[in-house]
Tab-separated table of C-alpha atoms in Angstrom:
chain	number	residue	atom	x	y	z
A	53	UNK	CA	-25.416	-6.497	-1.800
A	54	UNK	CA	-26.165	-6.918	-5.389
A	55	UNK	CA	-25.542	-10.047	-7.128
A	56	UNK	CA	-21.882	-10.475	-7.590
A	57	UNK	CA	-20.825	-12.234	-10.724
A	58	UNK	CA	-16.960	-12.313	-10.394
A	59	UNK	CA	-14.787	-12.310	-7.230
A	60	UNK	CA	-10.908	-12.053	-6.899
A	61	UNK	CA	-9.115	-15.126	-5.481
A	62	UNK	CA	-8.854	-14.715	-1.736
A	63	UNK	CA	-7.940	-17.013	1.179
A	64	UNK	CA	-8.645	-16.457	4.793
A	65	UNK	CA	-6.670	-16.485	7.933
A	66	UNK	CA	-7.864	-15.422	11.484
A	67	UNK	CA	-10.913	-13.907	9.751
A	68	UNK	CA	-8.784	-11.784	7.457
A	69	UNK	CA	-9.062	-12.170	3.701
A	70	UNK	CA	-5.771	-11.995	1.751
A	71	UNK	CA	-4.628	-12.830	-1.759
A	72	UNK	CA	-4.109	-16.533	-2.616
A	73	UNK	CA	-0.932	-15.287	-4.252
A	74	UNK	CA	0.616	-14.891	-0.669
A	75	UNK	CA	2.128	-17.863	0.870
A	76	UNK	CA	0.117	-18.700	4.109
A	77	UNK	CA	3.421	-19.366	5.865
A	78	UNK	CA	4.900	-16.133	5.092
A	79	UNK	CA	1.431	-14.311	5.868
A	80	UNK	CA	1.320	-15.940	9.214
A	81	UNK	CA	4.919	-14.948	9.900
A	82	UNK	CA	3.820	-11.284	9.229
A	83	UNK	CA	0.943	-11.627	11.632
A	84	UNK	CA	2.971	-13.109	14.487
A	85	UNK	CA	6.168	-11.193	14.153
A	86	UNK	CA	7.208	-9.508	17.299
A	87	UNK	CA	8.657	-6.090	16.707
A	88	UNK	CA	12.224	-5.139	17.795
A	89	UNK	CA	13.412	-1.575	18.965
A	90	UNK	CA	13.980	0.484	15.919
A	91	UNK	CA	11.632	-1.380	13.609
A	92	UNK	CA	9.497	0.980	11.286
A	93	UNK	CA	6.184	-0.285	9.586
A	94	UNK	CA	4.324	1.262	6.891
A	95	UNK	CA	0.865	0.341	6.786
A	96	UNK	CA	-2.089	1.493	4.471
A	97	UNK	CA	-5.224	-0.207	2.974
A	98	UNK	CA	-4.236	-1.361	-0.418
A	99	UNK	CA	-4.051	1.320	-2.864
A	100	UNK	CA	-3.688	4.271	-0.514
A	101	UNK	CA	-0.251	5.455	-1.185
A	102	UNK	CA	1.748	2.370	0.171
A	103	UNK	CA	4.317	2.275	-2.720
A	104	UNK	CA	4.708	5.982	-2.624
A	105	UNK	CA	5.357	6.176	1.092
A	106	UNK	CA	7.758	3.160	0.760
A	107	UNK	CA	9.939	5.231	-1.487
A	108	UNK	CA	9.734	8.283	0.456
A	109	UNK	CA	10.744	6.536	3.700
A	110	UNK	CA	13.568	4.553	1.915
A	111	UNK	CA	15.276	7.485	0.468
A	112	UNK	CA	15.050	9.339	3.606
A	113	UNK	CA	16.883	6.573	5.288
A	114	UNK	CA	19.171	6.369	2.363
A	115	UNK	CA	19.580	9.999	2.698
A	116	UNK	CA	18.845	10.556	-0.946
A	117	UNK	CA	21.250	7.795	-2.362
A	118	UNK	CA	19.934	6.239	-5.596
A	119	UNK	CA	19.291	2.397	-5.536
A	120	UNK	CA	21.847	0.498	-7.594
A	121	UNK	CA	19.083	-1.780	-9.191
A	122	UNK	CA	15.524	-1.534	-9.267
A	123	UNK	CA	14.835	-5.035	-7.650
A	124	UNK	CA	16.641	-3.887	-4.682
A	125	UNK	CA	13.359	-2.239	-3.625
A	126	UNK	CA	11.947	-5.501	-2.925
A	127	UNK	CA	14.662	-6.072	-0.307
A	128	UNK	CA	15.223	-2.320	0.822
A	129	UNK	CA	11.342	-1.904	1.501
A	130	UNK	CA	10.025	-5.492	1.774
A	131	UNK	CA	6.398	-6.309	1.792
A	132	UNK	CA	6.213	-8.596	4.991
A	133	UNK	CA	2.751	-10.026	3.990
A	134	UNK	CA	4.270	-11.451	0.966
A	135	UNK	CA	7.803	-12.533	1.957
A	136	UNK	CA	7.410	-13.001	5.827
A	137	UNK	CA	10.470	-13.349	7.980
A	138	UNK	CA	12.868	-13.595	5.014
A	139	UNK	CA	12.017	-10.100	4.119
A	140	UNK	CA	12.291	-8.835	7.784
A	141	UNK	CA	15.712	-10.541	8.335
A	142	UNK	CA	17.267	-9.524	5.102
A	143	UNK	CA	16.078	-5.817	5.012
A	144	UNK	CA	19.141	-3.619	5.531
A	145	UNK	CA	18.891	-1.499	8.670
A	146	UNK	CA	17.586	1.291	8.902
A	147	UNK	CA	14.642	0.576	6.865
A	148	UNK	CA	10.794	0.194	6.757
A	149	UNK	CA	8.623	-2.829	6.148
A	150	UNK	CA	5.356	-2.563	4.135
A	151	UNK	CA	2.067	-4.308	5.367
A	152	UNK	CA	-1.605	-3.761	4.922
A	153	UNK	CA	-2.709	-5.325	8.219
A	154	UNK	CA	-5.415	-3.618	9.906
A	155	UNK	CA	-4.230	-2.070	13.520
A	156	UNK	CA	-5.827	-4.790	15.511
A	157	UNK	CA	-3.869	-7.437	13.575
A	158	UNK	CA	-0.602	-5.539	13.678
A	159	UNK	CA	2.334	-6.441	15.706
A	160	UNK	CA	2.887	-3.777	18.137
A	161	UNK	CA	5.814	-2.384	20.344
A	162	UNK	CA	6.268	0.967	21.858
A	163	UNK	CA	9.885	0.809	20.607
A	164	UNK	CA	8.799	0.389	17.092
A	165	UNK	CA	7.457	3.310	14.846
A	166	UNK	CA	4.451	3.250	12.419
A	167	UNK	CA	3.647	5.182	9.462
A	168	UNK	CA	0.070	5.115	8.291
A	169	UNK	CA	-1.520	6.674	5.076
A	170	UNK	CA	-5.200	7.175	4.495
A	171	UNK	CA	-6.774	7.953	0.977
A	172	UNK	CA	-10.277	8.924	-0.210
A	173	UNK	CA	-12.124	5.789	-0.371
A	174	UNK	CA	-13.675	6.663	-3.770
A	175	UNK	CA	-10.051	6.920	-5.340
A	176	UNK	CA	-8.836	4.015	-3.392
A	177	UNK	CA	-11.775	1.853	-4.744
A	178	UNK	CA	-10.905	2.656	-8.449
A	179	UNK	CA	-7.235	2.070	-8.004
A	180	UNK	CA	-7.758	-1.110	-6.013
A	181	UNK	CA	-10.084	-2.210	-9.087
A	182	UNK	CA	-7.359	-1.794	-11.583
A	183	UNK	CA	-4.793	-3.160	-9.349
A	184	UNK	CA	-6.961	-6.452	-8.921
A	185	UNK	CA	-8.026	-6.610	-12.514
A	186	UNK	CA	-4.413	-6.256	-13.846
A	187	UNK	CA	-2.336	-8.345	-11.361
A	188	UNK	CA	-3.179	-11.769	-12.813
A	189	UNK	CA	-2.748	-13.448	-9.491
A	190	UNK	CA	-6.152	-12.264	-8.363
A	191	UNK	CA	-7.744	-14.233	-11.194
A	192	UNK	CA	-9.853	-11.340	-11.837
A	193	UNK	CA	-8.607	-10.014	-15.361
A	194	UNK	CA	-12.307	-10.479	-16.562
A	195	UNK	CA	-13.971	-8.935	-13.603
A	196	UNK	CA	-15.806	-5.452	-13.858
A	197	UNK	CA	-15.922	-2.469	-12.115
A	198	UNK	CA	-19.576	-2.728	-10.748
A	199	UNK	CA	-18.794	-6.032	-9.253
A	200	UNK	CA	-15.712	-4.788	-7.548
A	201	UNK	CA	-17.633	-1.823	-6.136
A	202	UNK	CA	-20.053	-3.897	-4.598
A	203	UNK	CA	-17.478	-6.018	-3.033
A	204	UNK	CA	-15.603	-2.693	-1.663
A	205	UNK	CA	-18.866	-1.533	-0.185
A	206	UNK	CA	-19.432	-4.834	1.430
A	207	UNK	CA	-15.982	-5.094	2.786
A	208	UNK	CA	-15.260	-8.261	0.922
A	209	UNK	CA	-12.022	-7.516	-0.383
A	210	UNK	CA	-8.447	-8.403	0.855
A	211	UNK	CA	-7.635	-7.097	4.363
A	212	UNK	CA	-11.491	-6.834	4.672
A	213	UNK	CA	-13.379	-3.445	4.948
A	214	UNK	CA	-11.762	-0.374	4.064
A	215	UNK	CA	-13.729	1.850	6.610
A	216	UNK	CA	-13.087	-0.696	9.402
A	217	UNK	CA	-9.347	-0.636	8.490
A	218	UNK	CA	-9.247	2.999	8.497
A	219	UNK	CA	-11.183	3.573	11.829
A	220	UNK	CA	-8.850	0.890	13.474
A	221	UNK	CA	-5.846	3.000	12.806
A	222	UNK	CA	-7.582	6.292	13.323
A	223	UNK	CA	-7.960	5.523	16.996
A	224	UNK	CA	-4.131	5.621	17.217
A	225	UNK	CA	-2.955	8.379	14.977
A	226	UNK	CA	-1.980	10.546	17.974
A	227	UNK	CA	0.092	7.811	19.500
A	228	UNK	CA	3.595	9.018	19.940
A	229	UNK	CA	5.152	6.386	17.809
A	230	UNK	CA	2.676	6.582	14.974
A	231	UNK	CA	3.028	9.113	11.944
A	232	UNK	CA	-0.112	9.613	9.792
A	233	UNK	CA	-0.929	11.581	6.771
A	234	UNK	CA	-3.244	11.126	3.647
A	235	UNK	CA	-2.487	10.644	0.007
A	236	UNK	CA	-4.068	13.866	-0.714
A	237	UNK	CA	-1.768	15.777	1.397
A	238	UNK	CA	1.133	14.044	-0.106
A	239	UNK	CA	0.116	15.227	-3.534
A	240	UNK	CA	-0.542	18.886	-2.035
A	241	UNK	CA	2.851	19.175	-0.154
A	242	UNK	CA	5.294	16.271	-0.537
A	243	UNK	CA	8.012	18.548	0.713
A	244	UNK	CA	6.212	19.249	3.905
A	245	UNK	CA	5.431	15.553	4.404
A	246	UNK	CA	9.153	14.481	3.781
A	247	UNK	CA	10.204	17.154	6.371
A	248	UNK	CA	7.724	15.984	9.077
A	249	UNK	CA	8.538	12.275	8.307
A	250	UNK	CA	12.335	12.782	8.603
A	251	UNK	CA	11.860	14.324	12.087
A	252	UNK	CA	9.718	11.552	13.021
A	253	UNK	CA	12.257	8.970	11.943
A	254	UNK	CA	15.057	10.635	13.728
A	255	UNK	CA	17.314	13.678	14.275
A	256	UNK	CA	20.118	12.468	11.938
A	257	UNK	CA	17.663	12.236	8.771
A	258	UNK	CA	16.361	15.788	9.247
A	259	UNK	CA	19.913	16.951	9.978
A	260	UNK	CA	21.029	15.477	6.724
A	261	UNK	CA	18.459	17.365	4.755
A	262	UNK	CA	19.165	20.724	6.610
A	263	UNK	CA	23.015	20.092	6.101
A	264	UNK	CA	22.827	19.291	2.390
A	265	UNK	CA	20.060	20.461	-0.012
A	266	UNK	CA	20.960	17.832	-2.526
A	267	UNK	CA	19.808	15.203	-0.104
A	268	UNK	CA	16.305	16.925	0.145
A	269	UNK	CA	16.117	17.204	-3.632
A	270	UNK	CA	17.010	13.579	-4.279
A	271	UNK	CA	14.608	12.256	-1.972
A	272	UNK	CA	11.849	14.265	-3.857
A	273	UNK	CA	13.280	13.301	-7.263
A	274	UNK	CA	13.650	9.599	-6.533
A	275	UNK	CA	10.109	9.210	-4.719
A	276	UNK	CA	8.493	11.211	-7.491
A	277	UNK	CA	5.669	9.725	-9.539
A	278	UNK	CA	7.586	9.609	-12.847
A	279	UNK	CA	10.665	8.010	-11.436
A	280	UNK	CA	8.816	5.490	-9.559
A	281	UNK	CA	6.515	4.547	-12.567
A	282	UNK	CA	9.817	3.895	-14.565
A	283	UNK	CA	11.629	1.999	-11.952
A	284	UNK	CA	8.574	-0.185	-11.067
A	285	UNK	CA	8.251	-1.141	-14.951
A	286	UNK	CA	11.991	-2.075	-14.866
A	287	UNK	CA	11.290	-4.161	-11.703
A	288	UNK	CA	8.372	-5.873	-13.290
A	289	UNK	CA	10.188	-6.764	-16.379
A	290	UNK	CA	13.118	-8.370	-14.462
A	291	UNK	CA	11.028	-10.109	-11.889
A	292	UNK	CA	13.149	-12.451	-9.787
A	293	UNK	CA	15.505	-13.808	-12.504
A	294	UNK	CA	17.794	-10.666	-12.112
A	295	UNK	CA	17.882	-10.485	-8.222
A	296	UNK	CA	20.733	-11.473	-6.189
A	297	UNK	CA	18.312	-12.815	-3.425
A	298	UNK	CA	15.543	-15.256	-3.758
A	299	UNK	CA	12.535	-15.165	-1.446
A	300	UNK	CA	10.199	-18.046	-0.754
A	301	UNK	CA	7.159	-15.819	-0.858
A	302	UNK	CA	8.046	-14.430	-4.213
A	303	UNK	CA	8.444	-17.806	-5.749
A	304	UNK	CA	5.028	-18.880	-4.249
A	305	UNK	CA	3.532	-15.946	-5.866
A	306	UNK	CA	5.211	-16.621	-9.283
A	307	UNK	CA	4.088	-20.188	-9.180
A	308	UNK	CA	0.490	-19.632	-8.151
A	309	UNK	CA	-0.013	-17.033	-11.019
A	310	UNK	CA	1.507	-19.549	-13.482
A	311	UNK	CA	-1.000	-22.099	-12.186
A	312	UNK	CA	-3.838	-19.785	-13.193
A	313	UNK	CA	-2.847	-19.836	-16.657
A	314	UNK	CA	-3.826	-16.182	-17.365
A	315	UNK	CA	-4.469	-15.373	-20.949
A	316	UNK	CA	-1.182	-14.313	-22.794
A	317	UNK	CA	-2.475	-11.162	-24.109
A	318	UNK	CA	-3.085	-9.262	-20.680
A	319	UNK	CA	-1.978	-5.715	-20.265
A	320	UNK	CA	1.152	-5.295	-18.608
A	321	UNK	CA	0.616	-5.030	-14.789
A	322	UNK	CA	1.532	-1.408	-13.651
A	323	UNK	CA	2.161	-1.164	-9.692
A	324	UNK	CA	2.247	2.674	-10.201
A	325	UNK	CA	-0.707	3.495	-12.378
A	326	UNK	CA	-2.107	7.177	-12.495
A	327	UNK	CA	-1.191	8.631	-9.136
A	328	UNK	CA	-3.837	11.221	-9.311
A	329	UNK	CA	-6.503	12.761	-7.023
A	330	UNK	CA	-10.357	12.671	-8.151
A	331	UNK	CA	-10.217	9.672	-10.702
A	332	UNK	CA	-13.302	8.297	-9.207
A	333	UNK	CA	-15.401	10.802	-11.083
A	334	UNK	CA	-14.628	9.031	-14.247
A	335	UNK	CA	-15.837	5.702	-12.883
A	336	UNK	CA	-18.669	6.249	-10.335
A	337	UNK	CA	-22.301	6.256	-11.503
A	338	UNK	CA	-24.586	8.769	-9.713
A	339	UNK	CA	-26.087	5.823	-7.670
A	340	UNK	CA	-22.630	4.627	-6.651
A	341	UNK	CA	-21.589	8.144	-5.591
A	342	UNK	CA	-24.584	8.386	-3.472
A	343	UNK	CA	-24.293	4.983	-1.843
A	344	UNK	CA	-20.584	5.561	-1.057
A	345	UNK	CA	-21.363	9.054	0.250
A	346	UNK	CA	-23.892	7.554	2.721
A	347	UNK	CA	-21.500	4.875	3.974
A	348	UNK	CA	-18.612	7.463	4.502
A	349	UNK	CA	-21.144	9.791	6.550
A	350	UNK	CA	-22.342	6.643	8.553
A	351	UNK	CA	-18.923	5.054	9.198
A	352	UNK	CA	-16.894	8.265	9.834
A	353	UNK	CA	-19.429	10.066	12.006
A	354	UNK	CA	-17.791	12.318	14.623
A	355	UNK	CA	-14.286	11.701	13.226
A	356	UNK	CA	-11.805	14.122	11.624
A	357	UNK	CA	-11.958	11.835	8.372
A	358	UNK	CA	-14.894	13.946	7.387
A	359	UNK	CA	-12.738	16.694	6.969
A	360	UNK	CA	-9.722	14.692	5.345
A	361	UNK	CA	-12.262	13.681	2.528
A	362	UNK	CA	-15.131	16.021	2.222
A	363	UNK	CA	-18.353	14.543	0.727
A	364	UNK	CA	-18.863	15.478	-3.011
């Protein structure tokens, strides 16, 4: 690996890199949680469509009913790596937890359901860079893309190697309690993905859509990119002060960010940025493209993944 001048702030637990923003206690609780019947997990490598799928699943469960407050999202679709058992216990049921844990680290039960989303590694790398640079808790606000690319290629980012994470899940995509899709398929046919996911989650959800077209239209609208971007901006502005609930993990993250003393002129962090396919072409050099293509071919040999993300 080329000499990297700047790295994000990570800790390590059980061999797994994770953001120092995360409370070690809460992260351990996510690792050790024993699923109960009816639990639903949404899992992706970071920046592979997690927030989008959280919104899709949440509005399927809510049968198209709009959230009352933007900050309710943190309770209705909790990121358990960040808020641990508090998020699990306080989530209204039915609902889905978010995590980025590799399959081999995941809590498993045949009575739980798992939703996995994959994304082209090139677009993942670019989106992950902006997420890491613009979220001050990573301490990477002065980091560059070239360094980040080297870390991505070496698997030295949070949740470790993208390719290992994908292969870990790929072995289980045909398990009866696993639903999988790709970010690119969601972009091409979100209506089809919503229908398939509704059937996977339970008869009452597909029946609600079939009985009332307004339910379907609301799920599409409230999980759409423009609406998600607007709501996430409102949520970022309000932070924890307007919430009617407090999570220890969130407080840990806020205090850690403050301790880093980030510059005051940093751009506002955007949880939902562009949401497009193919942005990697605006960032990768010819050499970087050739190198990642070789890695894709090497790591994904003899898998369907080469059909999901054709080499360009």
